[in-house]
mmCIF file of C-alpha atoms in Angstrom:
data_model
loop_
_atom_site.group_PDB
_atom_site.id
_atom_site.type_symbol
_atom_site.label_atom_id
_atom_site.label_comp_id
_atom_site.label_asym_id
_atom_site.label_seq_id
_atom_site.Cartn_x
_atom_site.Cartn_y
_atom_site.Cartn_z
ATOM 1 C CA UNK A 1 111.347 55.147 73.589
ATOM 2 C CA UNK A 2 110.008 55.253 70.027
ATOM 3 C CA UNK A 3 112.566 52.676 68.848
ATOM 4 C CA UNK A 4 111.709 50.460 71.823
ATOM 5 C CA UNK A 5 108.006 50.681 71.041
ATOM 6 C CA UNK A 6 108.603 49.694 67.414
ATOM 7 C CA UNK A 7 110.788 46.755 68.468
ATOM 8 C CA UNK A 8 108.101 45.614 70.915
ATOM 9 C CA UNK A 9 105.411 45.684 68.232
ATOM 10 C CA UNK A 10 107.648 43.707 65.867
ATOM 11 C CA UNK A 11 108.777 41.210 68.502
ATOM 12 C CA UNK A 12 105.524 40.587 70.342
ATOM 13 C CA UNK A 13 103.068 40.923 67.463
ATOM 14 C CA UNK A 14 104.119 41.113 63.814
ATOM 15 C CA UNK A 15 107.100 38.762 63.630
ATOM 16 C CA UNK A 16 105.495 35.871 65.596
ATOM 17 C CA UNK A 17 102.583 36.060 63.148
ATOM 18 C CA UNK A 18 104.812 36.120 60.074
ATOM 19 C CA UNK A 19 106.044 33.070 58.158
ATOM 20 C CA UNK A 20 108.729 32.298 55.596
ATOM 21 C CA UNK A 21 109.632 29.266 53.519
ATOM 22 C CA UNK A 22 113.382 28.616 53.388
ATOM 23 C CA UNK A 23 114.513 26.312 50.591
ATOM 24 C CA UNK A 24 117.829 24.456 50.754
ATOM 25 C CA UNK A 25 119.678 21.991 48.558
ATOM 26 C CA UNK A 26 121.208 19.302 50.763
ATOM 27 C CA UNK A 27 123.871 16.946 49.482
ATOM 28 C CA UNK A 28 124.943 14.034 51.658
ATOM 29 C CA UNK A 29 127.811 11.648 50.993
ATOM 30 C CA UNK A 30 126.163 9.175 53.369
ATOM 31 C CA UNK A 31 123.443 8.103 50.922
ATOM 32 C CA UNK A 32 123.846 5.555 48.127
ATOM 33 C CA UNK A 33 124.823 7.430 44.976
ATOM 34 C CA UNK A 34 121.880 6.085 42.967
ATOM 35 C CA UNK A 35 119.277 7.485 45.406
ATOM 36 C CA UNK A 36 116.877 9.901 43.713
ATOM 37 C CA UNK A 37 116.404 13.380 45.266
ATOM 38 C CA UNK A 38 113.865 13.614 48.088
ATOM 39 C CA UNK A 39 111.804 16.771 48.677
ATOM 40 C CA UNK A 40 111.222 17.205 52.417
ATOM 41 C CA UNK A 41 109.189 19.803 54.332
ATOM 42 C CA UNK A 42 110.339 20.306 57.942
ATOM 43 C CA UNK A 43 108.166 21.807 60.694
ATOM 44 C CA UNK A 44 108.968 22.069 64.379
ATOM 45 C CA UNK A 45 108.101 23.870 67.611
ATOM 46 C CA UNK A 46 104.533 24.678 66.651
ATOM 47 C CA UNK A 47 103.705 25.479 70.290
ATOM 48 C CA UNK A 48 99.927 25.783 69.967
ATOM 49 C CA UNK A 49 98.567 28.715 71.985
ATOM 50 C CA UNK A 50 95.672 31.137 71.922
ATOM 51 C CA UNK A 51 97.749 34.215 71.042
ATOM 52 C CA UNK A 52 99.911 33.495 67.967
ATOM 53 C CA UNK A 53 99.312 29.809 67.162
ATOM 54 C CA UNK A 54 95.626 28.844 67.516
ATOM 55 C CA UNK A 55 94.484 25.616 65.824
ATOM 56 C CA UNK A 56 93.128 27.606 62.882
ATOM 57 C CA UNK A 57 96.637 28.872 62.129
ATOM 58 C CA UNK A 58 97.970 25.298 62.349
ATOM 59 C CA UNK A 59 95.435 24.326 59.669
ATOM 60 C CA UNK A 60 96.433 27.291 57.529
ATOM 61 C CA UNK A 61 100.118 26.337 57.803
ATOM 62 C CA UNK A 62 99.217 22.766 56.846
ATOM 63 C CA UNK A 63 97.542 24.130 53.717
ATOM 64 C CA UNK A 64 100.649 26.171 52.905
ATOM 65 C CA UNK A 65 102.883 23.129 53.370
ATOM 66 C CA UNK A 66 100.699 21.013 51.078
ATOM 67 C CA UNK A 67 101.033 23.713 48.400
ATOM 68 C CA UNK A 68 104.808 23.194 48.447
ATOM 69 C CA UNK A 69 104.243 19.607 47.246
ATOM 70 C CA UNK A 70 106.850 17.846 49.390
ATOM 71 C CA UNK A 71 107.423 14.106 49.036
ATOM 72 C CA UNK A 72 107.676 13.757 52.822
ATOM 73 C CA UNK A 73 106.811 15.944 55.811
ATOM 74 C CA UNK A 74 108.883 15.733 58.996
ATOM 75 C CA UNK A 75 107.654 17.102 62.346
ATOM 76 C CA UNK A 76 110.435 17.645 64.876
ATOM 77 C CA UNK A 77 108.424 17.972 68.094
ATOM 78 C CA UNK A 78 107.094 20.553 70.571
ATOM 79 C CA UNK A 79 103.497 20.773 69.395
ATOM 80 C CA UNK A 80 102.171 21.968 72.785
ATOM 81 C CA UNK A 81 102.537 25.598 73.841
ATOM 82 C CA UNK A 82 104.483 26.856 76.817
ATOM 83 C CA UNK A 83 104.348 30.573 77.574
ATOM 84 C CA UNK A 84 105.326 32.086 80.906
ATOM 85 C CA UNK A 85 105.112 29.687 83.854
ATOM 86 C CA UNK A 86 104.002 26.906 81.496
ATOM 87 C CA UNK A 87 107.370 26.939 79.742
ATOM 88 C CA UNK A 88 108.712 24.149 81.945
ATOM 89 C CA UNK A 89 107.830 21.628 84.650
ATOM 90 C CA UNK A 90 105.909 21.285 86.879
ATOM 91 C CA UNK A 91 103.360 23.885 85.706
ATOM 92 C CA UNK A 92 103.631 22.672 82.122
ATOM 93 C CA UNK A 93 101.859 19.413 83.049
ATOM 94 C CA UNK A 94 98.412 18.817 81.582
ATOM 95 C CA UNK A 95 97.054 18.126 85.083
ATOM 96 C CA UNK A 96 98.085 21.640 86.171
ATOM 97 C CA UNK A 97 96.574 23.487 83.205
ATOM 98 C CA UNK A 98 93.034 24.696 82.725
ATOM 99 C CA UNK A 99 90.405 22.679 80.874
ATOM 100 C CA UNK A 100 90.260 25.420 78.242
ATOM 101 C CA UNK A 101 94.037 25.396 77.753
ATOM 102 C CA UNK A 102 94.180 21.613 77.400
ATOM 103 C CA UNK A 103 91.293 21.614 74.930
ATOM 104 C CA UNK A 104 93.174 24.163 72.813
ATOM 105 C CA UNK A 105 96.307 21.987 72.753
ATOM 106 C CA UNK A 106 94.325 18.900 71.834
ATOM 107 C CA UNK A 107 92.570 20.696 68.987
ATOM 108 C CA UNK A 108 95.948 21.933 67.744
ATOM 109 C CA UNK A 109 97.351 18.398 67.784
ATOM 110 C CA UNK A 110 94.352 17.122 65.830
ATOM 111 C CA UNK A 111 94.834 19.937 63.298
ATOM 112 C CA UNK A 112 98.139 18.324 62.325
ATOM 113 C CA UNK A 113 96.059 15.711 60.519
ATOM 114 C CA UNK A 114 95.601 18.336 57.785
ATOM 115 C CA UNK A 115 99.228 17.705 56.815
ATOM 116 C CA UNK A 116 99.589 15.248 53.961
ATOM 117 C CA UNK A 117 102.342 14.148 51.578
ATOM 118 C CA UNK A 118 102.606 11.307 49.027
ATOM 119 C CA UNK A 119 105.277 9.444 51.007
ATOM 120 C CA UNK A 120 103.942 10.225 54.464
ATOM 121 C CA UNK A 121 104.177 12.481 57.514
ATOM 122 C CA UNK A 122 106.584 11.454 60.290
ATOM 123 C CA UNK A 123 106.919 12.941 63.773
ATOM 124 C CA UNK A 124 108.881 12.735 67.020
ATOM 125 C CA UNK A 125 108.230 13.997 70.530
ATOM 126 C CA UNK A 126 109.593 17.249 71.970
ATOM 127 C CA UNK A 127 110.338 18.199 75.571
ATOM 128 C CA UNK A 128 107.240 20.419 75.895
ATOM 129 C CA UNK A 129 105.059 17.544 74.710
ATOM 130 C CA UNK A 130 106.303 15.277 77.480
ATOM 131 C CA UNK A 131 106.202 18.016 80.106
ATOM 132 C CA UNK A 132 102.526 18.311 79.141
ATOM 133 C CA UNK A 133 101.577 14.629 78.693
ATOM 134 C CA UNK A 134 103.494 12.203 76.430
ATOM 135 C CA UNK A 135 100.781 9.601 76.522
ATOM 136 C CA UNK A 136 98.018 12.016 75.557
ATOM 137 C CA UNK A 137 100.093 13.238 72.591
ATOM 138 C CA UNK A 138 100.490 9.606 71.461
ATOM 139 C CA UNK A 139 96.760 8.969 71.785
ATOM 140 C CA UNK A 140 95.761 12.003 69.754
ATOM 141 C CA UNK A 141 98.322 11.510 66.978
ATOM 142 C CA UNK A 142 97.355 7.825 66.759
ATOM 143 C CA UNK A 143 94.036 9.000 65.290
ATOM 144 C CA UNK A 144 95.768 11.027 62.560
ATOM 145 C CA UNK A 145 97.653 10.064 59.399
ATOM 146 C CA UNK A 146 100.950 10.932 61.132
ATOM 147 C CA UNK A 147 103.533 8.177 61.699
ATOM 148 C CA UNK A 148 104.836 8.768 65.218
ATOM 149 C CA UNK A 149 108.375 7.452 65.881
ATOM 150 C CA UNK A 150 109.997 6.891 69.292
ATOM 151 C CA UNK A 151 113.361 5.138 68.919
ATOM 152 C CA UNK A 152 111.926 3.560 65.771
ATOM 153 C CA UNK A 153 112.603 3.684 62.054
ATOM 154 C CA UNK A 154 110.146 3.944 59.178
ATOM 155 C CA UNK A 155 110.940 2.794 55.655
ATOM 156 C CA UNK A 156 109.873 5.207 52.947
ATOM 157 C CA UNK A 157 109.388 3.016 49.866
ATOM 158 C CA UNK A 158 109.724 4.658 46.462
ATOM 159 C CA UNK A 159 110.977 3.871 42.946
ATOM 160 C CA UNK A 160 113.989 6.203 43.277
ATOM 161 C CA UNK A 161 115.425 4.256 46.184
ATOM 162 C CA UNK A 162 114.063 3.723 49.685
ATOM 163 C CA UNK A 163 114.805 6.202 52.461
ATOM 164 C CA UNK A 164 114.659 5.429 56.173
ATOM 165 C CA UNK A 165 113.470 7.892 58.844
ATOM 166 C CA UNK A 166 114.987 7.127 62.249
ATOM 167 C CA UNK A 167 112.877 8.926 64.870
ATOM 168 C CA UNK A 168 114.473 9.430 68.290
ATOM 169 C CA UNK A 169 112.903 10.052 71.673
ATOM 170 C CA UNK A 170 113.448 13.471 73.222
ATOM 171 C CA UNK A 171 116.766 13.947 75.018
ATOM 172 C CA UNK A 172 115.421 15.971 77.963
ATOM 173 C CA UNK A 173 112.326 13.996 78.892
ATOM 174 C CA UNK A 174 112.793 10.515 77.422
ATOM 175 C CA UNK A 175 115.589 8.049 76.617
ATOM 176 C CA UNK A 176 116.962 8.413 73.087
ATOM 177 C CA UNK A 177 118.558 5.218 71.781
ATOM 178 C CA UNK A 178 120.243 5.388 68.380
ATOM 179 C CA UNK A 179 121.027 1.684 68.374
ATOM 180 C CA UNK A 180 117.383 0.780 68.937
ATOM 181 C CA UNK A 181 116.160 3.358 66.432
ATOM 182 C CA UNK A 182 118.407 2.053 63.661
ATOM 183 C CA UNK A 183 118.380 -1.708 64.290
ATOM 184 C CA UNK A 184 116.002 -2.408 61.382
ATOM 185 C CA UNK A 185 117.845 -0.148 58.917
ATOM 186 C CA UNK A 186 120.103 -1.958 56.407
ATOM 187 C CA UNK A 187 123.754 -0.904 56.556
ATOM 188 C CA UNK A 188 124.504 1.883 54.103
ATOM 189 C CA UNK A 189 120.844 2.728 53.463
ATOM 190 C CA UNK A 190 119.765 6.324 52.858
ATOM 191 C CA UNK A 191 118.816 7.492 56.348
ATOM 192 C CA UNK A 192 117.573 10.659 58.053
ATOM 193 C CA UNK A 193 117.694 11.047 61.828
ATOM 194 C CA UNK A 194 114.652 12.998 63.054
ATOM 195 C CA UNK A 195 115.530 14.348 66.514
ATOM 196 C CA UNK A 196 113.936 17.217 68.433
ATOM 197 C CA UNK A 197 117.073 18.436 70.217
ATOM 198 C CA UNK A 198 120.095 19.312 68.026
ATOM 199 C CA UNK A 199 122.403 18.395 70.913
ATOM 200 C CA UNK A 200 122.016 14.694 70.112
ATOM 201 C CA UNK A 201 124.057 15.311 66.957
ATOM 202 C CA UNK A 202 127.129 15.201 69.221
ATOM 203 C CA UNK A 203 126.388 11.842 70.833
ATOM 204 C CA UNK A 204 129.019 9.182 70.154
ATOM 205 C CA UNK A 205 126.256 6.682 69.351
ATOM 206 C CA UNK A 206 124.920 8.945 66.599
ATOM 207 C CA UNK A 207 126.793 8.066 63.409
ATOM 208 C CA UNK A 208 123.964 8.853 61.007
ATOM 209 C CA UNK A 209 124.931 11.096 58.089
ATOM 210 C CA UNK A 210 122.038 13.559 58.336
ATOM 211 C CA UNK A 211 120.087 14.840 61.350
ATOM 212 C CA UNK A 212 117.059 17.149 61.193
ATOM 213 C CA UNK A 213 116.011 18.980 64.380
ATOM 214 C CA UNK A 214 114.207 21.952 65.914
ATOM 215 C CA UNK A 215 114.179 23.067 69.586
ATOM 216 C CA UNK A 216 116.559 26.043 69.387
ATOM 217 C CA UNK A 217 114.194 28.557 67.695
ATOM 218 C CA UNK A 218 117.536 30.111 66.571
ATOM 219 C CA UNK A 219 117.361 31.754 69.999
ATOM 220 C CA UNK A 220 113.865 33.160 69.266
ATOM 221 C CA UNK A 221 115.250 36.671 69.786
ATOM 222 C CA UNK A 222 118.350 37.670 67.828
ATOM 223 C CA UNK A 223 120.262 40.959 67.677
ATOM 224 C CA UNK A 224 122.889 42.130 65.190
ATOM 225 C CA UNK A 225 126.478 41.292 66.171
ATOM 226 C CA UNK A 226 125.634 39.468 69.421
ATOM 227 C CA UNK A 227 123.172 36.896 68.051
ATOM 228 C CA UNK A 228 120.831 35.243 70.548
ATOM 229 C CA UNK A 229 121.082 36.255 74.231
ATOM 230 C CA UNK A 230 119.242 33.040 75.244
ATOM 231 C CA UNK A 231 120.601 29.752 73.889
ATOM 232 C CA UNK A 232 118.888 26.497 74.853
ATOM 233 C CA UNK A 233 121.433 24.308 73.052
ATOM 234 C CA UNK A 234 125.079 24.689 72.130
ATOM 235 C CA UNK A 235 123.964 24.482 68.494
ATOM 236 C CA UNK A 236 121.821 27.635 68.728
ATOM 237 C CA UNK A 237 124.394 29.882 67.063
ATOM 238 C CA UNK A 238 126.152 27.567 64.630
ATOM 239 C CA UNK A 239 122.780 26.551 63.144
ATOM 240 C CA UNK A 240 121.222 30.036 63.144
ATOM 241 C CA UNK A 241 121.373 29.978 59.331
ATOM 242 C CA UNK A 242 119.873 26.486 59.296
ATOM 243 C CA UNK A 243 122.750 24.024 59.400
ATOM 244 C CA UNK A 244 126.211 23.008 60.552
ATOM 245 C CA UNK A 245 128.477 20.037 59.855
ATOM 246 C CA UNK A 246 130.967 17.708 61.479
ATOM 247 C CA UNK A 247 133.116 16.217 58.760
ATOM 248 C CA UNK A 248 130.707 14.683 56.261
ATOM 249 C CA UNK A 249 127.819 14.577 58.754
ATOM 250 C CA UNK A 250 125.158 17.285 58.498
ATOM 251 C CA UNK A 251 122.904 18.848 61.139
ATOM 252 C CA UNK A 252 119.932 20.838 59.843
ATOM 253 C CA UNK A 253 117.883 22.872 62.334
ATOM 254 C CA UNK A 254 114.711 24.817 61.639
ATOM 255 C CA UNK A 255 113.795 27.965 63.579
ATOM 256 C CA UNK A 256 110.358 26.465 64.115
ATOM 257 C CA UNK A 257 106.958 28.122 64.060
ATOM 258 C CA UNK A 258 105.831 29.086 67.570
ATOM 259 C CA UNK A 259 107.370 30.411 70.767
ATOM 260 C CA UNK A 260 108.095 29.231 74.285
ATOM 261 C CA UNK A 261 108.776 31.275 77.400
ATOM 262 C CA UNK A 262 107.724 34.695 76.135
ATOM 263 C CA UNK A 263 105.396 35.057 73.117
ATOM 264 C CA UNK A 264 108.091 36.938 71.204
ATOM 265 C CA UNK A 265 110.236 36.560 68.098
ATOM 266 C CA UNK A 266 112.726 39.135 66.900
ATOM 267 C CA UNK A 267 115.264 38.509 64.143
ATOM 268 C CA UNK A 268 114.176 34.852 63.969
ATOM 269 C CA UNK A 269 110.878 34.680 62.046
ATOM 270 C CA UNK A 270 108.802 31.484 61.997
ATOM 271 C CA UNK A 271 109.997 29.099 59.330
ATOM 272 C CA UNK A 272 108.932 26.203 57.142
ATOM 273 C CA UNK A 273 112.014 24.434 55.775
ATOM 274 C CA UNK A 274 111.892 22.848 52.331
ATOM 275 C CA UNK A 275 114.835 20.568 51.626
ATOM 276 C CA UNK A 276 115.818 18.806 48.422
ATOM 277 C CA UNK A 277 118.123 16.017 49.626
ATOM 278 C CA UNK A 278 120.413 14.245 47.162
ATOM 279 C CA UNK A 279 123.499 12.005 47.355
ATOM 280 C CA UNK A 280 126.914 13.323 46.380
ATOM 281 C CA UNK A 281 130.637 12.890 46.841
ATOM 282 C CA UNK A 282 130.854 15.568 49.546
ATOM 283 C CA UNK A 283 128.194 16.723 52.011
ATOM 284 C CA UNK A 284 127.014 20.319 51.754
ATOM 285 C CA UNK A 285 124.009 22.598 52.272
ATOM 286 C CA UNK A 286 123.159 25.414 49.880
ATOM 287 C CA UNK A 287 120.452 28.049 50.500
ATOM 288 C CA UNK A 288 118.185 28.383 47.469
ATOM 289 C CA UNK A 289 115.419 30.864 48.271
ATOM 290 C CA UNK A 290 113.369 32.459 51.038
ATOM 291 C CA UNK A 291 109.817 33.598 50.360
ATOM 292 C CA UNK A 292 106.346 33.946 51.818
ATOM 293 C CA UNK A 293 104.200 30.811 51.510
ATOM 294 C CA UNK A 294 101.133 30.725 49.289
ATOM 295 C CA UNK A 295 97.715 30.391 50.821
ATOM 296 C CA UNK A 296 94.128 30.362 49.567
ATOM 297 C CA UNK A 297 92.874 32.148 52.674
#
């Protein structure tokens, strides 16, 4: 009983409120060899809620991300919370939630405007966002500095060689289209696919060299030996350490920041990813460091 009580305190209180920065060196053979390294901060699955992820914490995380001095910030979806019966449709819909709950989500979305990077902040939609209200998410983020991408590409212009961000619609609630998302990208250009669900890495139409995703939470609860009992994507386990590969193509998946279903994390602490992406002869991912983020508060 004592062990169970300790695990409950860790899982339902201390770990969801913790945060680590995980740094990786990423080498991709799919980028032109003269492309300069790009420093990228990745956030996903913020899941704003009143318990572990109020808007004030979103602002504090934004401050911590700015202190990392990334060139670019990528947001991989699921900004709206979904605990208990709100974890999926139809009760997840904005029309079915309380005025107080919806106001909290909207304030959390607006808090994302505190994120800033020299080369921009780019975002895609997640399934929870569309279960709530896709259009309202678009409206709120339109008033921020965030570049919202839905089957679109954004060109990141810089002296060290341009990089393109191809942002895909969510695979559960929208219609992802890799051909549409990449139609403006020159052949052979340095490209990152920003996709909420890691499962789209396996689509035949996805030939991009590097995909960055969230969604899995690394299972959200993980135990030694058995891993995650609940797996929302087939890439939950093979990306539990942050990445997997298929030939020279790379899939990088963050554990995210918030929770869905139950407000619990165990063995999968909230994570900011910091990637240094460079070209090379062979694709690879190398862990560099894991540490607590700095904050002034």
